[in-house]
Coordinates of C-alpha atoms and ligand atoms in Angstrom, one line a residue:
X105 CA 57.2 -23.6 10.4
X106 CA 53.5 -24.0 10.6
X107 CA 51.3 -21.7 8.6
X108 CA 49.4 -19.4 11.2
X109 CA 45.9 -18.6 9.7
X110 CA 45.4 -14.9 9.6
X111 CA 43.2 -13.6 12.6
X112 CA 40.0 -12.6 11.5
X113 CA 39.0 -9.0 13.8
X114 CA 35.3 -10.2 16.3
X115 CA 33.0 -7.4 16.8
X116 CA 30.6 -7.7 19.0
X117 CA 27.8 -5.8 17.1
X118 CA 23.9 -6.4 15.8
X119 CA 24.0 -5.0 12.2
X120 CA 20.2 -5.6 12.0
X121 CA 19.0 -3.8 15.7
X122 CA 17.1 -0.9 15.6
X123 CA 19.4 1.5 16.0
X124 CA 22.2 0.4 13.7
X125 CA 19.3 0.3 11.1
X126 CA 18.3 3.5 12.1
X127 CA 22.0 5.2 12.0
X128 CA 24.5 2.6 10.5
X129 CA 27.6 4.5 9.4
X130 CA 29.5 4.7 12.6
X131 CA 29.3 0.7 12.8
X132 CA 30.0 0.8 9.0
X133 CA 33.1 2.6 9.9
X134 CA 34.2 0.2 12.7
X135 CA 34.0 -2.8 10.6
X136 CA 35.4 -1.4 7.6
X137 CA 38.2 -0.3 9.4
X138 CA 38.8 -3.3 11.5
X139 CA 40.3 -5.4 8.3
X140 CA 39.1 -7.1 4.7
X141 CA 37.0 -9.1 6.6
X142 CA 35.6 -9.4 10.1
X143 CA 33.5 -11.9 12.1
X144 CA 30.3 -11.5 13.8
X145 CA 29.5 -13.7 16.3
X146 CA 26.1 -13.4 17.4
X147 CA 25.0 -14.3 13.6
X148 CA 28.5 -16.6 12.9
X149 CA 29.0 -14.3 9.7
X150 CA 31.8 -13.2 7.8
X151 CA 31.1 -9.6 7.2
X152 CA 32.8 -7.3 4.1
X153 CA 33.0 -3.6 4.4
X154 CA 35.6 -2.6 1.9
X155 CA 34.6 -1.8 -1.6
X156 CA 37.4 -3.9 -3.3
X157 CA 36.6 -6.9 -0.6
X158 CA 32.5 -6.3 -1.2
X159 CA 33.2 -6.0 -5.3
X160 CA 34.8 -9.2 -5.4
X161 CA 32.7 -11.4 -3.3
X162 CA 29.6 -9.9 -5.8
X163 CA 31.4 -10.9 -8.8
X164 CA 33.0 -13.8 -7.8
X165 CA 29.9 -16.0 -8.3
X166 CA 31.2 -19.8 -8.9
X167 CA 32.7 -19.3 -4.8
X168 CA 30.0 -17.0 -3.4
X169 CA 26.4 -18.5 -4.6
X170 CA 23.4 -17.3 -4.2
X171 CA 21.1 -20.6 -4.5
X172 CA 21.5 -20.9 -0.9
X173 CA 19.9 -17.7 -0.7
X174 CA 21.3 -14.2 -0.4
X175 CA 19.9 -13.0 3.3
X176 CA 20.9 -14.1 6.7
X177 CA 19.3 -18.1 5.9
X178 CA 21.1 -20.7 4.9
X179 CA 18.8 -22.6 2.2
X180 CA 20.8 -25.9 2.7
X181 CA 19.5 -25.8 6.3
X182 CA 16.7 -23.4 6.7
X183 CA 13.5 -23.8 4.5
X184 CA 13.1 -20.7 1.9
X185 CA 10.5 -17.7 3.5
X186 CA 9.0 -18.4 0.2
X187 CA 9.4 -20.1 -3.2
X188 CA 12.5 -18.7 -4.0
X189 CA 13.2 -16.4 -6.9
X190 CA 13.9 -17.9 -10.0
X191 CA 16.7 -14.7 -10.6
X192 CA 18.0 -13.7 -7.1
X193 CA 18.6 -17.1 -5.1
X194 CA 19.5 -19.3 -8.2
X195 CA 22.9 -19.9 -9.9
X196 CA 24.3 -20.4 -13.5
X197 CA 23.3 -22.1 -15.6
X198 CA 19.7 -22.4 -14.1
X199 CA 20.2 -18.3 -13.5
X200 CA 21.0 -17.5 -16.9
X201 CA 18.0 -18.6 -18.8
X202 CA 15.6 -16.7 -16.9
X203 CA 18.4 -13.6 -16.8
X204 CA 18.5 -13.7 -20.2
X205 CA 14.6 -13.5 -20.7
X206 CA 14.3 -11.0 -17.7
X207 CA 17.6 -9.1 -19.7
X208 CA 15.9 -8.7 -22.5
X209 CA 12.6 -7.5 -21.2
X210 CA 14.3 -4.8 -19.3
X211 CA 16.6 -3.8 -22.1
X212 CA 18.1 0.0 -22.9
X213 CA 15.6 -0.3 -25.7
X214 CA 12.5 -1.5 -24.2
X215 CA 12.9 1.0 -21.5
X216 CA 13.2 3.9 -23.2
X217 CA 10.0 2.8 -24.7
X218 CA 8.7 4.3 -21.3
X219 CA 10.4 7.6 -20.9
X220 CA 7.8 9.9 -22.5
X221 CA 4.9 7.9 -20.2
X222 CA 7.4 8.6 -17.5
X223 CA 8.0 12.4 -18.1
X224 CA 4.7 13.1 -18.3
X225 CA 3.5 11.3 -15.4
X226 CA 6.2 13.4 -13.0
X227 CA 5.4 16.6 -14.6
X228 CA 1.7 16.4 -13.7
X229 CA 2.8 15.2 -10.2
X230 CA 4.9 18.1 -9.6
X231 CA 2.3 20.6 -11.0
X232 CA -0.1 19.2 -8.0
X233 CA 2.2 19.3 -5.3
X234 CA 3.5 22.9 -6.2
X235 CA 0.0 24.2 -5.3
X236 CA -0.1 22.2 -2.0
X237 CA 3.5 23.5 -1.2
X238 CA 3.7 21.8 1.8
X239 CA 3.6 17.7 1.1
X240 CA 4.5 14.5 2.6
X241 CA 7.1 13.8 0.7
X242 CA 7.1 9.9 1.4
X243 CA 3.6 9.6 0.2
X244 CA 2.7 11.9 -2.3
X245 CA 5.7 12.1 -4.1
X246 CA 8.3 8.9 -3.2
X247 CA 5.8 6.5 -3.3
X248 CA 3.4 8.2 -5.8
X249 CA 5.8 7.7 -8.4
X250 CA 7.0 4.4 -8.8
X251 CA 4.1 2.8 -7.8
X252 CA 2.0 4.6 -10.7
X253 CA 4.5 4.2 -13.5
X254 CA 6.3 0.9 -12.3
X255 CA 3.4 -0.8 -12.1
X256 CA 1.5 0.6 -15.2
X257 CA 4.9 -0.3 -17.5
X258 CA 4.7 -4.1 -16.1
X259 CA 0.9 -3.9 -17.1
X260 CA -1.0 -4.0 -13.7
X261 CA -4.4 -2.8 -12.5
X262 CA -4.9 0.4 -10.3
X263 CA -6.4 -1.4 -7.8
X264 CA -4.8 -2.5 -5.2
X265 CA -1.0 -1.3 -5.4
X266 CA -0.5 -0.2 -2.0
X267 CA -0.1 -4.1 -1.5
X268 CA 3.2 -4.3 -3.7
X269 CA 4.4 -2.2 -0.4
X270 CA 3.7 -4.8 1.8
X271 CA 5.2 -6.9 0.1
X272 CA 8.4 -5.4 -0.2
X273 CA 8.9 -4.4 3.0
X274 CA 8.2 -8.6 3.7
X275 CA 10.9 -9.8 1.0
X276 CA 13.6 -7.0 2.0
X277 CA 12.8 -7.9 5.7
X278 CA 13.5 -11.7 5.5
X279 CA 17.1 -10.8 3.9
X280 CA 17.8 -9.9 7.8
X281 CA 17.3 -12.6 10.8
X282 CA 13.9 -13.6 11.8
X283 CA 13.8 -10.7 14.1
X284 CA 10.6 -8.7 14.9
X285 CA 10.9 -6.3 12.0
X286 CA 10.8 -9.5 10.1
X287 CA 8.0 -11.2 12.1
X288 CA 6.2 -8.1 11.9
X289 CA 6.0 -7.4 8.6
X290 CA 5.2 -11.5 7.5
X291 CA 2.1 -10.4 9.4
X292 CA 1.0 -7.7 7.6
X293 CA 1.5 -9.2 4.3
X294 CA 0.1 -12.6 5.1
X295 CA -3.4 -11.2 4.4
X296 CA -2.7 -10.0 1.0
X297 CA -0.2 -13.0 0.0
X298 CA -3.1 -14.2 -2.9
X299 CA -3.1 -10.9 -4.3
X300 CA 0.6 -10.3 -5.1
X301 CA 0.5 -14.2 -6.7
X302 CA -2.7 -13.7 -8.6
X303 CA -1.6 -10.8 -10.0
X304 CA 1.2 -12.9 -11.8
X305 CA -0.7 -14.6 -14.0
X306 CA -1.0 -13.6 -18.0
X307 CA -5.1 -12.8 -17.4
X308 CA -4.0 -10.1 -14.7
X309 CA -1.4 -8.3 -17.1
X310 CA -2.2 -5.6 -19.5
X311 CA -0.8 -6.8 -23.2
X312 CA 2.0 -5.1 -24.4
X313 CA 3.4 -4.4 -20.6
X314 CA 6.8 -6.0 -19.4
X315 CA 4.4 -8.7 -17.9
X316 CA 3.5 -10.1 -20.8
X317 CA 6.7 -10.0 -22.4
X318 CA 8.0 -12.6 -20.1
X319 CA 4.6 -14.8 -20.9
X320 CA 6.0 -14.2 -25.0
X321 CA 9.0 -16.0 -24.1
X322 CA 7.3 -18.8 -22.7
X323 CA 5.2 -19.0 -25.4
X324 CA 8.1 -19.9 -27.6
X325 CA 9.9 -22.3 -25.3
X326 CA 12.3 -20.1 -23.9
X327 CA 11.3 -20.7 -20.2
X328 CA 8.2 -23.1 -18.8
X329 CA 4.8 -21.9 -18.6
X330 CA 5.5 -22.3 -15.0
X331 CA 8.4 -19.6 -14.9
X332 CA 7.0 -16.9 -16.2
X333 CA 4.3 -16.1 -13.1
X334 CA 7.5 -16.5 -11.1
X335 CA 9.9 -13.7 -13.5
X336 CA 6.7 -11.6 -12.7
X337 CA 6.9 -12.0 -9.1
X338 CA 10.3 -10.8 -9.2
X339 CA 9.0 -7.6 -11.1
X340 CA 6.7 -7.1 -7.9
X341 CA 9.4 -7.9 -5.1
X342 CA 12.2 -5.9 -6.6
X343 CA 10.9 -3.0 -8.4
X344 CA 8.9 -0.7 -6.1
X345 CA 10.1 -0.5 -2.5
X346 CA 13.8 -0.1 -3.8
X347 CA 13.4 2.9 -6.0
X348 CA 10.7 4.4 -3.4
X349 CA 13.4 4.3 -0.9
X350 CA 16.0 5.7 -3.6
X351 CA 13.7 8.7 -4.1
X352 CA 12.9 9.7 -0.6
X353 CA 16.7 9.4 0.3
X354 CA 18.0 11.2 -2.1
X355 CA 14.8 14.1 -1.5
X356 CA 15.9 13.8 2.2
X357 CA 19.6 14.3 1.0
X358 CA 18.8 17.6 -1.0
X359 CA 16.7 19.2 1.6
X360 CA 19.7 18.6 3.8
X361 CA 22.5 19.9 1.4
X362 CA 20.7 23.5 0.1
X363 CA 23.8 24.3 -1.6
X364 CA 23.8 20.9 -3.4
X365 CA 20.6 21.4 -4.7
X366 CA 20.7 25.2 -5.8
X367 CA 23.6 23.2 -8.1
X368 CA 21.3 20.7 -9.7
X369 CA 18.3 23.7 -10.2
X370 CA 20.9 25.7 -11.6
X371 CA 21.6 22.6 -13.6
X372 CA 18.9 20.2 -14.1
X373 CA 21.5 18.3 -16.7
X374 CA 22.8 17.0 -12.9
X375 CA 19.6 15.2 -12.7
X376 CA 21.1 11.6 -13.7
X377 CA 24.4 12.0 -11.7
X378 CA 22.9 13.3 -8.9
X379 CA 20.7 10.6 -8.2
X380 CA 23.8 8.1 -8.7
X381 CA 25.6 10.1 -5.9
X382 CA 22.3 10.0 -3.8
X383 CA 22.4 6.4 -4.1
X384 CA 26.2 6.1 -3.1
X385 CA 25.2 8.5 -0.4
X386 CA 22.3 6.7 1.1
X387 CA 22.3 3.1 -0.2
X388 CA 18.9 1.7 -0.4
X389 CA 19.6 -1.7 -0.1
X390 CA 22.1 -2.0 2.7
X391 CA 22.7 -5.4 2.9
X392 CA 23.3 -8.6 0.8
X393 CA 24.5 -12.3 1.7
X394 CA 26.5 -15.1 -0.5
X395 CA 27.2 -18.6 0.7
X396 CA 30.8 -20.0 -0.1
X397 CA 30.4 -23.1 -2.2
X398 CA 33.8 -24.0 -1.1
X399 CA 36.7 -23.1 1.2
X400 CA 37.9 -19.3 0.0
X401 CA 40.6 -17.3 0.8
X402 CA 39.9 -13.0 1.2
X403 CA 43.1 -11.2 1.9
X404 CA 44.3 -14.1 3.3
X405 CA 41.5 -14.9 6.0
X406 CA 40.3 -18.3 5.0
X407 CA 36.5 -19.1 5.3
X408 CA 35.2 -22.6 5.4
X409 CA 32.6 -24.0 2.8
X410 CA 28.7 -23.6 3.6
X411 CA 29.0 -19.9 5.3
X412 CA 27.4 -17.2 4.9
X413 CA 29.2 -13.8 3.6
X414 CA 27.4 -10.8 4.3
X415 CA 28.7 -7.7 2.2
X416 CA 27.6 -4.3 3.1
X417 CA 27.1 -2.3 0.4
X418 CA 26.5 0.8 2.0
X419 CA 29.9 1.1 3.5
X420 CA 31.5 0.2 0.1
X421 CA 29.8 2.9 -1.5
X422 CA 31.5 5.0 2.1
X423 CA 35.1 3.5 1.8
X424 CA 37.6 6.1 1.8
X425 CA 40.2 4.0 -0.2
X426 CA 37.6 4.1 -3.0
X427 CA 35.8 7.9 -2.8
X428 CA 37.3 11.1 -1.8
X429 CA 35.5 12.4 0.9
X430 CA 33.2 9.4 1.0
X431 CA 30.9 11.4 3.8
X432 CA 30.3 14.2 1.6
X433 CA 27.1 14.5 -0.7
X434 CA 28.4 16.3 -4.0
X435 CA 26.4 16.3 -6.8
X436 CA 29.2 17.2 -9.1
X437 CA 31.5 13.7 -8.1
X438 CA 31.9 10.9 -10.8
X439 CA 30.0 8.0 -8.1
X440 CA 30.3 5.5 -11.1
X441 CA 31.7 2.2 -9.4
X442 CA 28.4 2.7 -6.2
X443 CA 27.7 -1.2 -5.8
X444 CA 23.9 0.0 -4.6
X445 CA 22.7 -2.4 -7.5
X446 CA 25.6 -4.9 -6.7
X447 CA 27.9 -6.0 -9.2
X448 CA 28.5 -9.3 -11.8
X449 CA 26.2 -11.7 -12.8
X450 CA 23.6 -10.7 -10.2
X451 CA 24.0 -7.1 -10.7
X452 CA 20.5 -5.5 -10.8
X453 CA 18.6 -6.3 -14.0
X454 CA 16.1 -3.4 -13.5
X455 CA 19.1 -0.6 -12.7
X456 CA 18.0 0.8 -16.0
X457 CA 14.3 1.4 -15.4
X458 CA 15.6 2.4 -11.8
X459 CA 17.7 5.3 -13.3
X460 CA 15.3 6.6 -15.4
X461 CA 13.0 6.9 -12.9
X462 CA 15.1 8.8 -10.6
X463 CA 16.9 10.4 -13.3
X464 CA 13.3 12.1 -14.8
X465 CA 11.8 13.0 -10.9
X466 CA 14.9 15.0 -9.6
X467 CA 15.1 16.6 -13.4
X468 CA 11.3 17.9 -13.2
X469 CA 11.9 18.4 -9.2
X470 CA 15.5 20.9 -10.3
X471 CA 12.9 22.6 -13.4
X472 CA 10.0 23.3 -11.6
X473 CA 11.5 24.0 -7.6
X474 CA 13.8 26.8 -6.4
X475 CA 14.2 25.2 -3.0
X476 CA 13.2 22.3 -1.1
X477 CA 12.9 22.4 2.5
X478 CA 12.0 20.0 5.5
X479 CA 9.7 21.6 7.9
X480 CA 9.8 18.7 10.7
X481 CA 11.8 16.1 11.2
X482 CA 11.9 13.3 9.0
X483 CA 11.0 9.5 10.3
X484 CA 12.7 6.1 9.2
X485 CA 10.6 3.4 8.3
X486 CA 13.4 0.5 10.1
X487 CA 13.7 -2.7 7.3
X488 CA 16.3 -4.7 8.1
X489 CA 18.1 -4.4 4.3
X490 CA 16.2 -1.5 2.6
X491 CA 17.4 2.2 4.1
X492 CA 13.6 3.3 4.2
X493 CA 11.9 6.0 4.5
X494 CA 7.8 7.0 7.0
X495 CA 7.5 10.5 6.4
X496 CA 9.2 13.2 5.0
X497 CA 7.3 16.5 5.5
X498 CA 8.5 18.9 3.0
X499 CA 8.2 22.4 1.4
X500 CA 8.6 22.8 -2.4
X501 CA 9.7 26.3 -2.9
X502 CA 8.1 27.0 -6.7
X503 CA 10.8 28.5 -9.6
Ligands
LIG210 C1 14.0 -10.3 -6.2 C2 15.1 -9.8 -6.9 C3 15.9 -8.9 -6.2 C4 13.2 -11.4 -6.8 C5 18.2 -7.3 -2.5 C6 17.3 -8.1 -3.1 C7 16.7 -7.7 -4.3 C8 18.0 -5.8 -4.3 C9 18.6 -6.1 -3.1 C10 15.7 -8.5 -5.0 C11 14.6 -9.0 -4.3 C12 13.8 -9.9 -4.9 N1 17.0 -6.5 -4.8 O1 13.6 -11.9 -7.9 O2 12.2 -11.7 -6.2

């Protein structure tokens, strides 16, 4: 008898139109459900939606490769949106020097380096917007956050930050198709392209920052004098928009679950877990693509060589064979096992730095605030991989 390949579910759905970025968990839902893997057809993509399937393609790096890039493109056929990253669209062993360097830069130990800078930094923050009350949340505290401390820990000028933005939204558009989010946001960062690069080089970077510990290690040979403007870059790309988005999810989450959040000021111990089950809650990033290497086999659905895999982290971190309740925001769930900062050899390399951060605002946030209201409806900003965040038009009730 002849071996009959095993169907592989077509849904006819946009993952990246504006209202599936907008409001993605009933399709999230749909494809989950429909089996291990399913088949797009307008984008001729094999989609994941299952934490065990989604787990597997992340760790299973020598099959699903991310040299070919790790958005909709296909780098074999399709020229990079720009020189690519030395850490997220490269494989072993080229990946492991520079993860090794980058590793070490963002290690437990450097990091905690930060926390007192850190702590201090959000309790002045908070002291301000108790007196105003009534804040935009997105702004003045999501955004003011990581983009003074970030920054200032990789060793960059005040001047000009607000570009980093610009530039994030642009790298975690082009992970999506060349839609007009994407167009859209190439357009706005085009004009301040030369900035972001220039301010990768050793005379832009404050000694003693994370910067300039990546131009130590190519001061000993570790990496080229070339790489190191390039680890930086990654610094820039990586590290602001994501924990922005992280922190106005998880503020949006709180407002929205009172009884959640009288826990964690009851509690502010529930600072570090409660941000973890934010992020399972309301996964930043979305959305990230592999490209088989060679013909694999998921649960039995066989996928040629040279496709591209897209794995949706969000409804992994929503899978009901995984989480009890998946749909349920509770700050006093174990969400260890969230694949928001993937999983493997790729697995987010600044997930440290990202916890603290998170881990130190909603802990000075459950001190200092009894409640914490929304007094008009929020706005998304749509990107087609972050979950981001316009406004967010808040109360803080003081303690
Ligand atoms: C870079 C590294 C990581 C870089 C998707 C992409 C990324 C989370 C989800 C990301 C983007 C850029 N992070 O090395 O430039």
């Amino acid at each position: 008898m002849e071996a009959v390949a095993t169907q592989i579910p077509r849904i006819d759905v946009d993952p990246f139109s504006d209202d599936m970025l907008d409001e993605p968990y009933a399709m999230h839902e749909i494809v989950r459900e429909a089996g291990p893997v399913v088949f797009i057809p307008k984008y001729d993509l094999h989609v994941v939606a299952r934490h065990a399937q989604v787990q597997s393609v992340l760790t299973n790096w020598e099959s699903f490769i991310s040299s070919a890039g790790v958005g909709l493109a296909n780098f074999r056929h399709e020229a990079p949106f720009r020189p690519k990253s030395l850490l997220l669209e490269a494989d072993p062993p080229d990946h492991t020097v520079v993860r090794t360097v980058i590793s070490r830069v963002m290690s437990p130990k450097t990091i905690q380096q930060l926390r007192d800078l850190f702590e201090a930094e959000a309790e002045s923050m908070f002291d301000r917007l108790l007196e105003k009350r009534q804040i935009e949340g997105v702004k003045e505290l999501a955004e003011h956050f990581p983009l003074k401390v970030f920054p200032d820990a990789v060793g960059l000028e005040t001047e000009g930050r607000d570009n980093l933005l610009l530039y994030g939204d642009m790298v975690f558009n082009a992970l999506g198709p060349r839609n007009e989010l994407f167009e859209k946001s190439m357009e706005r960062f085009k004009p301040v392209s030369s900035w972001v690069m220039d301010h990768c080089e050793r005379k832009a970077l404050r000694p003693g920052g994370l910067g300039h510990l990546i131009y130590q290690a190519a001061d000993t040979g570790e990496i080229t004098p070339e790489q190191a403007p390039m680890l930086v870059r990654s610094f820039l790309s990586a590290g602001v928009d994501t924990t922005i988005n992280g922190i106005a999810n998880v503020l949006l989450t709180l407002a929205r679950h009172p009884g959640e959040y009288a826990k964690l000021h009851a509690n502010p111990a529930l600072a570090r877990q409660t941000f973890e089950e934010g992020l399972r809650y309301e996964s930043i990033v979305q959305t990230i693509f592999r490209t088989t290497s060679r013909p694999v086999e998921i649960d039995g659905v066989q996928i040629d060589a040279d496709r591209k895999v897209l794995s949706l982290l969000g409804a992994a971190n929503r899978d009901p064979r995984k989480w009890p309740e998946p749909n349920r925001f509770n700050v006093e769930r174990n969400p260890v096992g969230h694949v928001v900062f993937g999983a493997g050899i790729h697995g987010c390399v600044g997930q440290i730095i990202a916890r603290m951060e998170g881990e130190i605002v909603l802990r000075t946030l459950a001190r200092k605030v009894k409640r914490i209201e929304l007094t008009a409806r929020h706005e998304r900003h749509l990107n087609n991989s972050l979950r981001a965040m316009r406004t967010l038009p808040l109360e803080l009730v003081p303690a």
